[in-house]
């Protein structure tokens, strides 16, 4: 079992090194296998790894944010047989009873209001938040605020890739949150991907 899991995440790391592309400003592009074209086999293994990590955490729900978090979250939800709810980046006309907060987008460099129905995030929920990337932790801070409004508990944060040099992981861990990142990037300097 241990070797099987290790192999899975080694596969992810290899793939990042082979197919990931660096862009100026500390952006890593993984759109050939994670967030545009997607590799369902790899995504399935990512979901299984989150399920393994959170098997004994008592979570009853997985929360993510559209669009790139949905694929890993749904795979984890399928592996754990738990519902998955995604935070929306546009306020739907028909959604009443809504919780909203403002998130700063790192990749688009703008603020936007995100929302989730209070029907799907409540004080009885103990959640795992999953996203593709952790950079500065802005999306995560938005989730913390939404959970606070709902009275929900956050059991942990799961990311496919953490860019450790941008500080979001340190910020969340220093606040006492559990953070699990399947691959951690130490640096993207000189267009070179260095993993931890
Ligand atoms: P944070 O909110 O932690 O500052 O940034 C995470 C969010 O921004 C994620 O939802 C992710 O979609 C996006 N993001 C941050 N850094 C990168 C990156 O290097 N590459 C890509 N593709 N998305 C990123």
PDB file of C-alpha atoms and ligand atoms in Angstrom:
ATOM      1  CA  UNK A   1       0.000   0.000   0.000  1.00  0.00           C
ATOM      2  CA  UNK A   2       2.710   2.455   1.033  1.00  0.00           C
ATOM      3  CA  UNK A   3       4.716   1.884  -2.142  1.00  0.00           C
ATOM      4  CA  UNK A   4       1.612   2.162  -4.298  1.00  0.00           C
ATOM      5  CA  UNK A   5       0.755   5.585  -2.820  1.00  0.00           C
ATOM      6  CA  UNK A   6       4.344   6.793  -3.007  1.00  0.00           C
ATOM      7  CA  UNK A   7       4.426   5.780  -6.637  1.00  0.00           C
ATOM      8  CA  UNK A   8       1.230   7.757  -7.338  1.00  0.00           C
ATOM      9  CA  UNK A   9       2.595  11.016  -6.067  1.00  0.00           C
ATOM     10  CA  UNK A  10       6.005  10.357  -7.617  1.00  0.00           C
ATOM     11  CA  UNK A  11       4.066  10.116 -10.865  1.00  0.00           C
ATOM     12  CA  UNK A  12       2.562  13.560 -10.251  1.00  0.00           C
ATOM     13  CA  UNK A  13       5.990  15.047  -9.490  1.00  0.00           C
ATOM     14  CA  UNK A  14       7.530  13.506 -12.603  1.00  0.00           C
ATOM     15  CA  UNK A  15       4.692  14.835 -14.704  1.00  0.00           C
ATOM     16  CA  UNK A  16       5.120  18.359 -13.298  1.00  0.00           C
ATOM     17  CA  UNK A  17       8.835  18.259 -14.128  1.00  0.00           C
ATOM     18  CA  UNK A  18       8.214  16.867 -17.624  1.00  0.00           C
ATOM     19  CA  UNK A  19       5.109  18.753 -18.736  1.00  0.00           C
ATOM     20  CA  UNK A  20       4.916  21.815 -16.455  1.00  0.00           C
ATOM     21  CA  UNK A  21       5.910  25.183 -17.918  1.00  0.00           C
ATOM     22  CA  UNK A  22       7.192  28.230 -16.060  1.00  0.00           C
ATOM     23  CA  UNK A  23       5.906  31.702 -16.759  1.00  0.00           C
ATOM     24  CA  UNK A  24       7.192  35.046 -15.503  1.00  0.00           C
ATOM     25  CA  UNK A  25       5.787  36.132 -12.154  1.00  0.00           C
ATOM     26  CA  UNK A  26       5.991  32.719 -10.538  1.00  0.00           C
ATOM     27  CA  UNK A  27       3.260  31.040 -12.571  1.00  0.00           C
ATOM     28  CA  UNK A  28       3.420  27.335 -13.337  1.00  0.00           C
ATOM     29  CA  UNK A  29       1.366  26.117 -16.256  1.00  0.00           C
ATOM     30  CA  UNK A  30       0.098  22.552 -16.015  1.00  0.00           C
ATOM     31  CA  UNK A  31      -2.698  22.881 -18.542  1.00  0.00           C
ATOM     32  CA  UNK A  32      -1.785  19.775 -20.530  1.00  0.00           C
ATOM     33  CA  UNK A  33      -2.732  17.439 -17.651  1.00  0.00           C
ATOM     34  CA  UNK A  34      -4.382  19.265 -14.720  1.00  0.00           C
ATOM     35  CA  UNK A  35      -6.411  22.351 -15.486  1.00  0.00           C
ATOM     36  CA  UNK A  36      -7.270  22.559 -19.177  1.00  0.00           C
ATOM     37  CA  UNK A  37      -6.661  19.197 -20.793  1.00  0.00           C
ATOM     38  CA  UNK A  38      -6.943  16.722 -17.907  1.00  0.00           C
ATOM     39  CA  UNK A  39      -5.448  13.305 -17.276  1.00  0.00           C
ATOM     40  CA  UNK A  40      -8.272  11.339 -15.606  1.00  0.00           C
ATOM     41  CA  UNK A  41      -5.983   8.503 -14.486  1.00  0.00           C
ATOM     42  CA  UNK A  42      -3.691  10.901 -12.668  1.00  0.00           C
ATOM     43  CA  UNK A  43      -6.680  12.870 -11.336  1.00  0.00           C
ATOM     44  CA  UNK A  44      -8.213   9.645 -10.016  1.00  0.00           C
ATOM     45  CA  UNK A  45      -4.985   8.842  -8.144  1.00  0.00           C
ATOM     46  CA  UNK A  46      -4.912  12.380  -6.761  1.00  0.00           C
ATOM     47  CA  UNK A  47      -8.470  11.866  -5.480  1.00  0.00           C
ATOM     48  CA  UNK A  48      -7.470   8.553  -3.905  1.00  0.00           C
ATOM     49  CA  UNK A  49      -4.506  10.186  -2.175  1.00  0.00           C
ATOM     50  CA  UNK A  50      -6.707  12.900  -0.634  1.00  0.00           C
ATOM     51  CA  UNK A  51      -9.157  10.161   0.414  1.00  0.00           C
ATOM     52  CA  UNK A  52      -6.303   8.256   2.089  1.00  0.00           C
ATOM     53  CA  UNK A  53      -5.001  11.365   3.880  1.00  0.00           C
ATOM     54  CA  UNK A  54      -8.461  12.333   5.189  1.00  0.00           C
ATOM     55  CA  UNK A  55      -9.878   8.849   5.843  1.00  0.00           C
ATOM     56  CA  UNK A  56      -9.981   9.361   9.619  1.00  0.00           C
ATOM     57  CA  UNK A  57     -10.647  13.101   9.704  1.00  0.00           C
ATOM     58  CA  UNK A  58     -14.397  12.928  10.210  1.00  0.00           C
ATOM     59  CA  UNK A  59     -15.205  15.118   7.198  1.00  0.00           C
ATOM     60  CA  UNK A  60     -18.705  14.941   5.725  1.00  0.00           C
ATOM     61  CA  UNK A  61     -18.180  17.138   2.670  1.00  0.00           C
ATOM     62  CA  UNK A  62     -15.583  18.394   0.194  1.00  0.00           C
ATOM     63  CA  UNK A  63     -15.569  22.040  -0.841  1.00  0.00           C
ATOM     64  CA  UNK A  64     -13.703  23.465  -3.818  1.00  0.00           C
ATOM     65  CA  UNK A  65     -13.764  26.555  -6.038  1.00  0.00           C
ATOM     66  CA  UNK A  66     -14.586  26.648  -9.727  1.00  0.00           C
ATOM     67  CA  UNK A  67     -13.189  25.815 -12.153  1.00  0.00           C
ATOM     68  CA  UNK A  68      -9.848  24.052 -11.662  1.00  0.00           C
ATOM     69  CA  UNK A  69     -10.586  22.638  -8.208  1.00  0.00           C
ATOM     70  CA  UNK A  70     -13.622  20.692  -9.377  1.00  0.00           C
ATOM     71  CA  UNK A  71     -11.771  17.801 -11.041  1.00  0.00           C
ATOM     72  CA  UNK A  72      -9.587  16.798  -8.056  1.00  0.00           C
ATOM     73  CA  UNK A  73     -12.462  17.476  -5.630  1.00  0.00           C
ATOM     74  CA  UNK A  74     -14.924  15.256  -7.484  1.00  0.00           C
ATOM     75  CA  UNK A  75     -12.344  12.451  -7.663  1.00  0.00           C
ATOM     76  CA  UNK A  76     -11.758  12.710  -3.898  1.00  0.00           C
ATOM     77  CA  UNK A  77     -15.505  12.849  -3.297  1.00  0.00           C
ATOM     78  CA  UNK A  78     -16.027   9.735  -5.404  1.00  0.00           C
ATOM     79  CA  UNK A  79     -13.259   7.912  -3.511  1.00  0.00           C
ATOM     80  CA  UNK A  80     -14.759   8.907  -0.137  1.00  0.00           C
ATOM     81  CA  UNK A  81     -18.430   8.725  -1.159  1.00  0.00           C
ATOM     82  CA  UNK A  82     -18.958  12.275   0.056  1.00  0.00           C
ATOM     83  CA  UNK A  83     -20.784  15.228  -1.533  1.00  0.00           C
ATOM     84  CA  UNK A  84     -18.719  17.882  -3.294  1.00  0.00           C
ATOM     85  CA  UNK A  85     -19.790  21.524  -3.449  1.00  0.00           C
ATOM     86  CA  UNK A  86     -17.985  24.196  -5.416  1.00  0.00           C
ATOM     87  CA  UNK A  87     -17.809  27.878  -4.552  1.00  0.00           C
ATOM     88  CA  UNK A  88     -19.067  29.933  -7.504  1.00  0.00           C
ATOM     89  CA  UNK A  89     -17.199  32.847  -9.010  1.00  0.00           C
ATOM     90  CA  UNK A  90     -20.404  34.403 -10.407  1.00  0.00           C
ATOM     91  CA  UNK A  91     -23.517  35.038  -8.406  1.00  0.00           C
ATOM     92  CA  UNK A  92     -26.371  33.053  -9.979  1.00  0.00           C
ATOM     93  CA  UNK A  93     -29.730  34.872 -10.353  1.00  0.00           C
ATOM     94  CA  UNK A  94     -31.668  32.051  -8.758  1.00  0.00           C
ATOM     95  CA  UNK A  95     -29.521  31.408  -5.704  1.00  0.00           C
ATOM     96  CA  UNK A  96     -31.067  32.694  -2.492  1.00  0.00           C
ATOM     97  CA  UNK A  97     -29.730  32.337   1.019  1.00  0.00           C
ATOM     98  CA  UNK A  98     -26.187  32.887  -0.106  1.00  0.00           C
ATOM     99  CA  UNK A  99     -22.888  33.411   1.657  1.00  0.00           C
ATOM    100  CA  UNK A 100     -20.389  35.643  -0.162  1.00  0.00           C
ATOM    101  CA  UNK A 101     -16.840  36.895   0.283  1.00  0.00           C
ATOM    102  CA  UNK A 102     -14.184  38.712  -1.760  1.00  0.00           C
ATOM    103  CA  UNK A 103     -11.133  36.841  -3.075  1.00  0.00           C
ATOM    104  CA  UNK A 104      -8.093  38.303  -4.791  1.00  0.00           C
ATOM    105  CA  UNK A 105      -7.085  36.351  -7.879  1.00  0.00           C
ATOM    106  CA  UNK A 106      -3.339  35.857  -8.167  1.00  0.00           C
ATOM    107  CA  UNK A 107      -3.351  34.800 -11.824  1.00  0.00           C
ATOM    108  CA  UNK A 108      -5.823  37.509 -12.975  1.00  0.00           C
ATOM    109  CA  UNK A 109      -4.689  40.184 -10.487  1.00  0.00           C
ATOM    110  CA  UNK A 110      -8.191  41.341  -9.555  1.00  0.00           C
ATOM    111  CA  UNK A 111     -10.721  40.976  -6.754  1.00  0.00           C
ATOM    112  CA  UNK A 112     -13.936  39.090  -7.286  1.00  0.00           C
ATOM    113  CA  UNK A 113     -16.907  38.100  -5.170  1.00  0.00           C
ATOM    114  CA  UNK A 114     -17.386  34.366  -4.691  1.00  0.00           C
ATOM    115  CA  UNK A 115     -20.441  32.704  -3.222  1.00  0.00           C
ATOM    116  CA  UNK A 116     -21.903  29.470  -1.931  1.00  0.00           C
ATOM    117  CA  UNK A 117     -25.444  28.591  -0.938  1.00  0.00           C
ATOM    118  CA  UNK A 118     -25.975  28.517   2.831  1.00  0.00           C
ATOM    119  CA  UNK A 119     -27.977  25.328   2.143  1.00  0.00           C
ATOM    120  CA  UNK A 120     -24.737  23.553   1.214  1.00  0.00           C
ATOM    121  CA  UNK A 121     -22.375  24.960   3.848  1.00  0.00           C
ATOM    122  CA  UNK A 122     -23.792  24.835   7.373  1.00  0.00           C
ATOM    123  CA  UNK A 123     -22.731  24.591  11.015  1.00  0.00           C
ATOM    124  CA  UNK A 124     -23.056  20.793  10.849  1.00  0.00           C
ATOM    125  CA  UNK A 125     -20.365  20.560   8.142  1.00  0.00           C
ATOM    126  CA  UNK A 126     -16.776  19.479   8.689  1.00  0.00           C
ATOM    127  CA  UNK A 127     -15.070  20.107   5.380  1.00  0.00           C
ATOM    128  CA  UNK A 128     -11.951  19.408   3.367  1.00  0.00           C
ATOM    129  CA  UNK A 129     -11.165  22.203   0.902  1.00  0.00           C
ATOM    130  CA  UNK A 130      -9.436  21.065  -2.290  1.00  0.00           C
ATOM    131  CA  UNK A 131      -7.898  23.190  -5.057  1.00  0.00           C
ATOM    132  CA  UNK A 132      -5.383  22.722  -7.850  1.00  0.00           C
ATOM    133  CA  UNK A 133      -2.872  25.347  -6.600  1.00  0.00           C
ATOM    134  CA  UNK A 134      -1.881  27.025  -3.369  1.00  0.00           C
ATOM    135  CA  UNK A 135      -0.008  30.266  -4.019  1.00  0.00           C
ATOM    136  CA  UNK A 136      -0.547  33.142  -1.558  1.00  0.00           C
ATOM    137  CA  UNK A 137      -3.581  31.530   0.059  1.00  0.00           C
ATOM    138  CA  UNK A 138      -6.144  34.090  -1.103  1.00  0.00           C
ATOM    139  CA  UNK A 139      -8.724  31.493  -2.172  1.00  0.00           C
ATOM    140  CA  UNK A 140      -8.133  29.633   1.107  1.00  0.00           C
ATOM    141  CA  UNK A 141      -8.738  32.830   3.099  1.00  0.00           C
ATOM    142  CA  UNK A 142     -12.026  33.256   1.244  1.00  0.00           C
ATOM    143  CA  UNK A 143     -13.003  29.716   2.261  1.00  0.00           C
ATOM    144  CA  UNK A 144     -12.068  30.433   5.877  1.00  0.00           C
ATOM    145  CA  UNK A 145     -14.389  33.457   5.777  1.00  0.00           C
ATOM    146  CA  UNK A 146     -17.257  31.491   4.159  1.00  0.00           C
ATOM    147  CA  UNK A 147     -16.852  28.693   6.741  1.00  0.00           C
ATOM    148  CA  UNK A 148     -16.864  31.277   9.535  1.00  0.00           C
ATOM    149  CA  UNK A 149     -20.098  32.778   8.195  1.00  0.00           C
ATOM    150  CA  UNK A 150     -21.686  29.322   7.978  1.00  0.00           C
ATOM    151  CA  UNK A 151     -20.299  28.120  11.316  1.00  0.00           C
ATOM    152  CA  UNK A 152     -18.702  25.171   9.474  1.00  0.00           C
ATOM    153  CA  UNK A 153     -15.440  23.520  10.582  1.00  0.00           C
ATOM    154  CA  UNK A 154     -12.422  23.203   8.277  1.00  0.00           C
ATOM    155  CA  UNK A 155     -10.648  19.875   8.833  1.00  0.00           C
ATOM    156  CA  UNK A 156      -7.947  20.663   6.292  1.00  0.00           C
ATOM    157  CA  UNK A 157      -6.798  22.083   2.976  1.00  0.00           C
ATOM    158  CA  UNK A 158      -5.660  19.800   0.149  1.00  0.00           C
ATOM    159  CA  UNK A 159      -3.794  21.091  -2.893  1.00  0.00           C
ATOM    160  CA  UNK A 160      -2.368  19.291  -5.892  1.00  0.00           C
ATOM    161  CA  UNK A 161       0.504  21.789  -6.117  1.00  0.00           C
ATOM    162  CA  UNK A 162       1.767  24.186  -3.455  1.00  0.00           C
ATOM    163  CA  UNK A 163       4.141  26.906  -4.574  1.00  0.00           C
ATOM    164  CA  UNK A 164       5.972  26.996  -1.254  1.00  0.00           C
ATOM    165  CA  UNK A 165       7.900  30.153  -2.150  1.00  0.00           C
ATOM    166  CA  UNK A 166       4.708  32.257  -2.260  1.00  0.00           C
ATOM    167  CA  UNK A 167       3.883  31.761   1.409  1.00  0.00           C
ATOM    168  CA  UNK A 168       0.244  30.612   1.414  1.00  0.00           C
ATOM    169  CA  UNK A 169       1.130  27.303   3.070  1.00  0.00           C
ATOM    170  CA  UNK A 170       3.144  28.996   5.779  1.00  0.00           C
ATOM    171  CA  UNK A 171       0.301  31.456   6.453  1.00  0.00           C
ATOM    172  CA  UNK A 172      -2.313  28.671   6.768  1.00  0.00           C
ATOM    173  CA  UNK A 173      -0.109  26.353   8.852  1.00  0.00           C
ATOM    174  CA  UNK A 174       0.842  29.211  11.199  1.00  0.00           C
ATOM    175  CA  UNK A 175      -2.883  29.758  11.781  1.00  0.00           C
ATOM    176  CA  UNK A 176      -3.126  26.117  12.885  1.00  0.00           C
ATOM    177  CA  UNK A 177      -4.741  24.695   9.757  1.00  0.00           C
ATOM    178  CA  UNK A 178      -3.854  21.289   8.397  1.00  0.00           C
ATOM    179  CA  UNK A 179      -2.453  21.651   4.854  1.00  0.00           C
ATOM    180  CA  UNK A 180      -1.692  18.708   2.571  1.00  0.00           C
ATOM    181  CA  UNK A 181       0.008  19.433  -0.738  1.00  0.00           C
ATOM    182  CA  UNK A 182       0.745  16.494  -3.040  1.00  0.00           C
ATOM    183  CA  UNK A 183       3.651  18.295  -4.725  1.00  0.00           C
ATOM    184  CA  UNK A 184       5.547  21.311  -3.393  1.00  0.00           C
ATOM    185  CA  UNK A 185       7.452  23.681  -5.656  1.00  0.00           C
ATOM    186  CA  UNK A 186      10.478  25.295  -4.020  1.00  0.00           C
ATOM    187  CA  UNK A 187      11.275  27.662  -6.865  1.00  0.00           C
ATOM    188  CA  UNK A 188      10.476  28.591 -10.454  1.00  0.00           C
ATOM    189  CA  UNK A 189      13.543  30.829 -10.771  1.00  0.00           C
ATOM    190  CA  UNK A 190      15.242  31.011 -14.182  1.00  0.00           C
ATOM    191  CA  UNK A 191      12.338  29.079 -15.674  1.00  0.00           C
ATOM    192  CA  UNK A 192      13.499  25.996 -13.822  1.00  0.00           C
ATOM    193  CA  UNK A 193      11.010  23.932 -11.812  1.00  0.00           C
ATOM    194  CA  UNK A 194      12.541  22.854  -8.485  1.00  0.00           C
ATOM    195  CA  UNK A 195      10.419  20.576  -6.293  1.00  0.00           C
ATOM    196  CA  UNK A 196      10.859  20.140  -2.562  1.00  0.00           C
TER     197      UNK A 196
HETATM  198  P1  LIG B   1      -3.952  31.679  -4.063  1.00  0.00           P
HETATM  199  O1  LIG B   1      -5.422  31.953  -3.886  1.00  0.00           O
HETATM  200  O2  LIG B   1      -3.439  30.602  -3.154  1.00  0.00           O
HETATM  201  O3  LIG B   1      -3.146  32.922  -3.993  1.00  0.00           O
HETATM  202  O4  LIG B   1      -3.809  31.138  -5.537  1.00  0.00           O
HETATM  203  C1  LIG B   1      -4.419  29.932  -5.859  1.00  0.00           C
HETATM  204  C2  LIG B   1      -5.403  30.083  -6.982  1.00  0.00           C
HETATM  205  O5  LIG B   1      -4.835  30.800  -8.076  1.00  0.00           O
HETATM  206  C3  LIG B   1      -5.794  28.699  -7.482  1.00  0.00           C
HETATM  207  O6  LIG B   1      -7.206  28.613  -7.494  1.00  0.00           O
HETATM  208  C4  LIG B   1      -5.232  28.607  -8.887  1.00  0.00           C
HETATM  209  O7  LIG B   1      -6.251  28.325  -9.793  1.00  0.00           O
HETATM  210  C5  LIG B   1      -4.593  29.951  -9.186  1.00  0.00           C
HETATM  211  N1  LIG B   1      -3.122  29.836  -9.311  1.00  0.00           N
HETATM  212  C6  LIG B   1      -2.192  30.303  -8.439  1.00  0.00           C
HETATM  213  N2  LIG B   1      -0.956  30.085  -8.881  1.00  0.00           N
HETATM  214  C7  LIG B   1      -1.094  29.433 -10.042  1.00  0.00           C
HETATM  215  C8  LIG B   1      -0.138  28.930 -10.996  1.00  0.00           C
HETATM  216  O8  LIG B   1       1.086  29.031 -10.843  1.00  0.00           O
HETATM  217  N3  LIG B   1      -0.648  28.299 -12.078  1.00  0.00           N
HETATM  218  C9  LIG B   1      -1.986  28.174 -12.284  1.00  0.00           C
HETATM  219  N4  LIG B   1      -2.383  27.521 -13.383  1.00  0.00           N
HETATM  220  N5  LIG B   1      -2.912  28.639 -11.418  1.00  0.00           N
HETATM  221  C10 LIG B   1      -2.468  29.269 -10.315  1.00  0.00           C
END
